[in-house]
XYZ file of C-alpha atoms in Angstrom:
266
model
C 120.772 105.717 106.564
C 118.949 106.569 103.389
C 115.934 108.811 103.605
C 112.562 107.227 102.843
C 109.230 108.794 101.977
C 106.922 109.380 104.903
C 104.441 106.561 105.451
C 102.308 108.060 108.215
C 104.021 106.044 110.951
C 107.032 103.876 111.589
C 108.676 102.856 108.304
C 107.668 99.355 107.239
C 110.492 96.930 106.501
C 110.973 93.396 105.222
C 113.218 91.285 107.434
C 115.212 88.894 105.260
C 118.030 88.437 107.742
C 120.149 91.123 106.063
C 122.529 93.476 107.855
C 120.081 96.289 107.057
C 116.309 95.678 106.895
C 114.833 96.096 103.443
C 112.448 99.082 103.485
C 109.032 98.664 101.912
C 109.341 102.165 100.402
C 112.095 103.086 97.990
C 115.027 104.631 99.902
C 116.346 108.018 98.771
C 119.863 109.295 99.510
C 120.075 112.510 101.497
C 122.107 115.622 100.666
C 125.343 114.120 102.049
C 124.928 110.960 99.990
C 124.195 112.898 96.817
C 127.303 115.021 97.330
C 129.457 111.936 97.944
C 127.999 110.333 94.831
C 129.082 113.250 92.638
C 132.511 113.227 94.293
C 132.926 109.463 93.841
C 132.074 109.656 90.150
C 134.229 112.733 89.533
C 137.316 111.375 91.322
C 137.059 107.612 90.776
C 134.530 106.408 88.218
C 134.844 108.901 85.353
C 138.697 108.827 85.351
C 138.555 105.019 85.415
C 136.177 104.974 82.451
C 138.186 107.557 80.514
C 141.721 106.279 81.191
C 141.624 102.574 82.020
C 138.776 101.210 79.931
C 139.239 102.989 76.613
C 135.483 103.116 76.242
C 133.882 103.310 72.793
C 130.241 104.472 72.854
C 127.975 104.237 69.830
C 124.637 106.048 69.568
C 125.215 108.050 72.732
C 122.493 110.453 71.589
C 119.906 107.751 72.376
C 120.648 107.940 76.096
C 117.941 109.691 78.131
C 118.589 113.260 79.218
C 115.825 113.199 81.837
C 113.674 110.722 83.721
C 111.712 108.666 84.047
C 113.513 106.069 81.969
C 114.847 102.529 82.268
C 118.250 101.408 80.973
C 118.460 97.643 80.407
C 121.682 95.842 79.517
C 123.479 92.521 79.563
C 125.446 91.971 82.773
C 128.930 90.507 83.212
C 130.702 92.820 85.665
C 130.263 95.291 88.514
C 131.707 97.830 86.075
C 128.494 97.611 84.045
C 126.587 99.733 86.545
C 129.374 102.285 86.980
C 129.826 102.728 83.229
C 126.126 103.170 82.494
C 125.762 105.746 85.273
C 128.882 107.598 84.108
C 127.576 107.876 80.528
C 124.612 110.002 81.569
C 125.006 113.750 81.910
C 126.377 114.795 85.342
C 123.242 116.792 86.157
C 121.201 113.582 85.987
C 123.497 111.508 88.192
C 121.632 112.171 91.438
C 118.459 110.752 89.876
C 120.020 107.539 88.527
C 119.085 104.465 90.566
C 120.679 101.081 89.905
C 118.453 98.121 90.748
C 120.618 95.592 92.594
C 120.450 92.421 94.666
C 119.724 93.122 98.318
C 121.207 89.766 99.345
C 124.537 90.952 97.894
C 124.701 94.670 98.704
C 122.984 94.608 102.093
C 124.999 91.750 103.599
C 127.247 94.078 105.603
C 126.519 97.469 107.152
C 129.420 99.336 105.520
C 128.647 98.128 101.994
C 124.926 98.662 102.599
C 125.508 102.264 103.686
C 127.582 103.002 100.578
C 125.124 101.236 98.253
C 122.020 102.961 99.653
C 123.386 106.406 100.455
C 126.031 106.997 97.783
C 125.210 104.812 94.775
C 121.484 105.159 95.416
C 120.809 101.463 94.912
C 117.228 100.185 94.843
C 117.646 96.817 96.586
C 115.678 93.802 95.390
C 115.598 90.568 97.374
C 115.942 87.652 94.995
C 113.331 85.054 95.868
C 111.891 87.429 98.454
C 108.263 86.494 97.884
C 109.006 82.899 98.838
C 110.146 84.182 102.232
C 107.600 86.983 102.660
C 104.430 86.674 100.515
C 103.705 90.396 100.974
C 106.982 91.387 99.321
C 106.714 93.223 95.980
C 110.045 93.162 94.127
C 108.999 95.932 91.725
C 107.606 98.371 94.315
C 110.826 100.393 94.684
C 111.254 100.638 90.924
C 107.705 101.894 90.362
C 108.124 104.521 93.085
C 111.419 105.705 91.607
C 109.921 106.017 88.125
C 106.983 107.953 89.552
C 109.540 110.394 90.997
C 111.082 110.885 87.540
C 114.222 108.866 88.192
C 116.293 106.756 85.795
C 116.674 103.048 86.561
C 119.654 100.894 85.622
C 118.362 97.342 85.408
C 119.899 94.048 84.327
C 117.126 91.649 83.283
C 119.426 88.620 83.538
C 119.214 89.006 87.316
C 122.888 88.341 88.070
C 126.325 88.646 86.513
C 127.200 85.978 83.980
C 130.477 84.818 82.491
C 132.337 87.248 80.244
C 130.720 87.593 76.800
C 127.977 85.096 77.613
C 124.425 86.285 78.055
C 121.768 84.671 80.181
C 118.069 84.667 79.362
C 116.189 87.782 80.465
C 113.746 87.388 83.321
C 110.191 88.674 83.022
C 110.405 91.423 85.671
C 111.312 94.105 83.134
C 108.157 93.330 81.118
C 105.949 93.630 84.206
C 107.592 96.922 85.155
C 107.269 98.314 81.629
C 103.612 97.286 81.530
C 102.984 98.999 84.883
C 104.522 102.233 83.540
C 103.644 102.033 79.828
C 104.867 105.516 78.827
C 108.348 105.144 80.336
C 111.043 104.552 77.667
C 113.050 101.353 78.034
C 116.490 101.756 76.442
C 118.316 98.520 75.470
C 122.107 98.656 75.760
C 124.748 96.117 74.772
C 127.988 96.083 76.788
C 131.128 94.346 75.551
C 134.493 93.848 77.232
C 133.610 94.907 80.780
C 133.396 91.271 81.845
C 137.056 90.945 80.864
C 138.133 94.245 82.429
C 136.626 93.200 85.777
C 135.380 89.597 85.674
C 133.091 88.150 88.293
C 135.174 87.401 91.380
C 137.924 89.958 90.598
C 138.615 92.988 92.769
C 140.735 95.239 90.538
C 140.028 96.207 86.911
C 142.584 95.671 84.172
C 142.953 97.861 81.043
C 140.725 96.573 78.279
C 138.994 98.176 75.332
C 135.255 98.143 76.005
C 132.236 99.001 73.895
C 128.768 100.339 74.631
C 125.999 100.230 72.017
C 122.821 102.167 72.817
C 119.575 101.117 71.161
C 116.342 102.866 70.302
C 113.879 102.930 73.223
C 110.741 100.823 73.415
C 107.682 101.370 75.608
C 105.621 98.864 77.518
C 102.409 100.448 76.319
C 102.895 99.512 72.675
C 99.948 97.531 71.335
C 102.007 94.672 69.883
C 102.793 93.286 73.352
C 99.862 94.687 75.309
C 98.709 91.164 76.245
C 102.004 89.345 75.754
C 104.763 90.341 78.142
C 106.990 87.561 76.888
C 106.977 89.320 73.512
C 108.455 92.455 75.110
C 111.199 90.413 76.774
C 111.935 88.771 73.429
C 112.015 92.169 71.694
C 114.566 93.522 74.182
C 116.744 90.452 73.746
C 116.515 90.765 69.960
C 117.467 94.435 70.072
C 120.498 93.757 72.249
C 121.582 90.987 69.885
C 121.207 93.427 66.985
C 123.375 95.959 68.816
C 126.001 93.263 69.373
C 125.951 92.605 65.648
C 127.116 96.182 65.029
C 130.469 95.342 66.591
C 133.307 93.299 65.130
C 133.268 90.679 67.862
C 133.748 86.933 67.878
C 130.588 84.913 68.380
C 129.420 84.512 71.945
C 129.962 81.009 73.293
C 126.210 80.736 73.831
C 123.223 82.914 73.151
C 122.108 82.008 76.693
C 124.306 80.538 79.373
C 121.681 77.822 79.947
C 121.910 76.660 76.331
C 124.343 73.918 75.379
C 124.418 74.793 71.679
C 127.224 77.044 70.508
C 126.430 79.984 68.318
C 127.425 79.177 64.737
C 127.250 82.615 63.200
C 129.608 85.515 63.927
C 128.519 88.921 65.176
C 130.506 90.571 62.374
């Protein structure tokens, strides 16, 4: 299994009834996992991105070249994670850690092994504190940032319908406030939810777009005492990035809203 930092005794875990117990300390892939990760991206992911998706990337120069950093994006497909990881320079790949739902990726031992040891997932148990009051959903992310790693995080919390965005949850604001000097890079993804929609197993060719925004930092004075303002700023920046593309209006600004967007993103 994935290596974990020494804790001075038996590793502590949170038992949520998963196939693999959720470690209290952020897991780290070993040498074998890191090698398999580079192989998987070289043989599978990068060719898929280059050949099948027809990916158009704008403002690539805004992507981080080193950690710590946090990439935040809208989320409609499992391809979102693969694409964001593939956009970073190969030398950084081993230090890129997607934050993902433990109740999804740790349900079975085989998938859990691949997620933890190859992809380097930082598992988060949704609703974990209701089950175990001692559980800290951000602990793994803080540890990874302290090690200089790059997080891939989707503030919506789960995949939505294609081209519909859900409201961001507040976890990203708490994490940014805990690590105020770490850049948070907003990214808008378009088309990946059609290339591999939720519930599909195989991707289909589809032109996809990635728009990279200017980073923000949790330590900025304007939201020092207002974390909701940081969440709102990230949402606004992603909407502004969407406006750079020639896309039809989203059905809804948020999936929970019942009012259709009237203006176009053109």
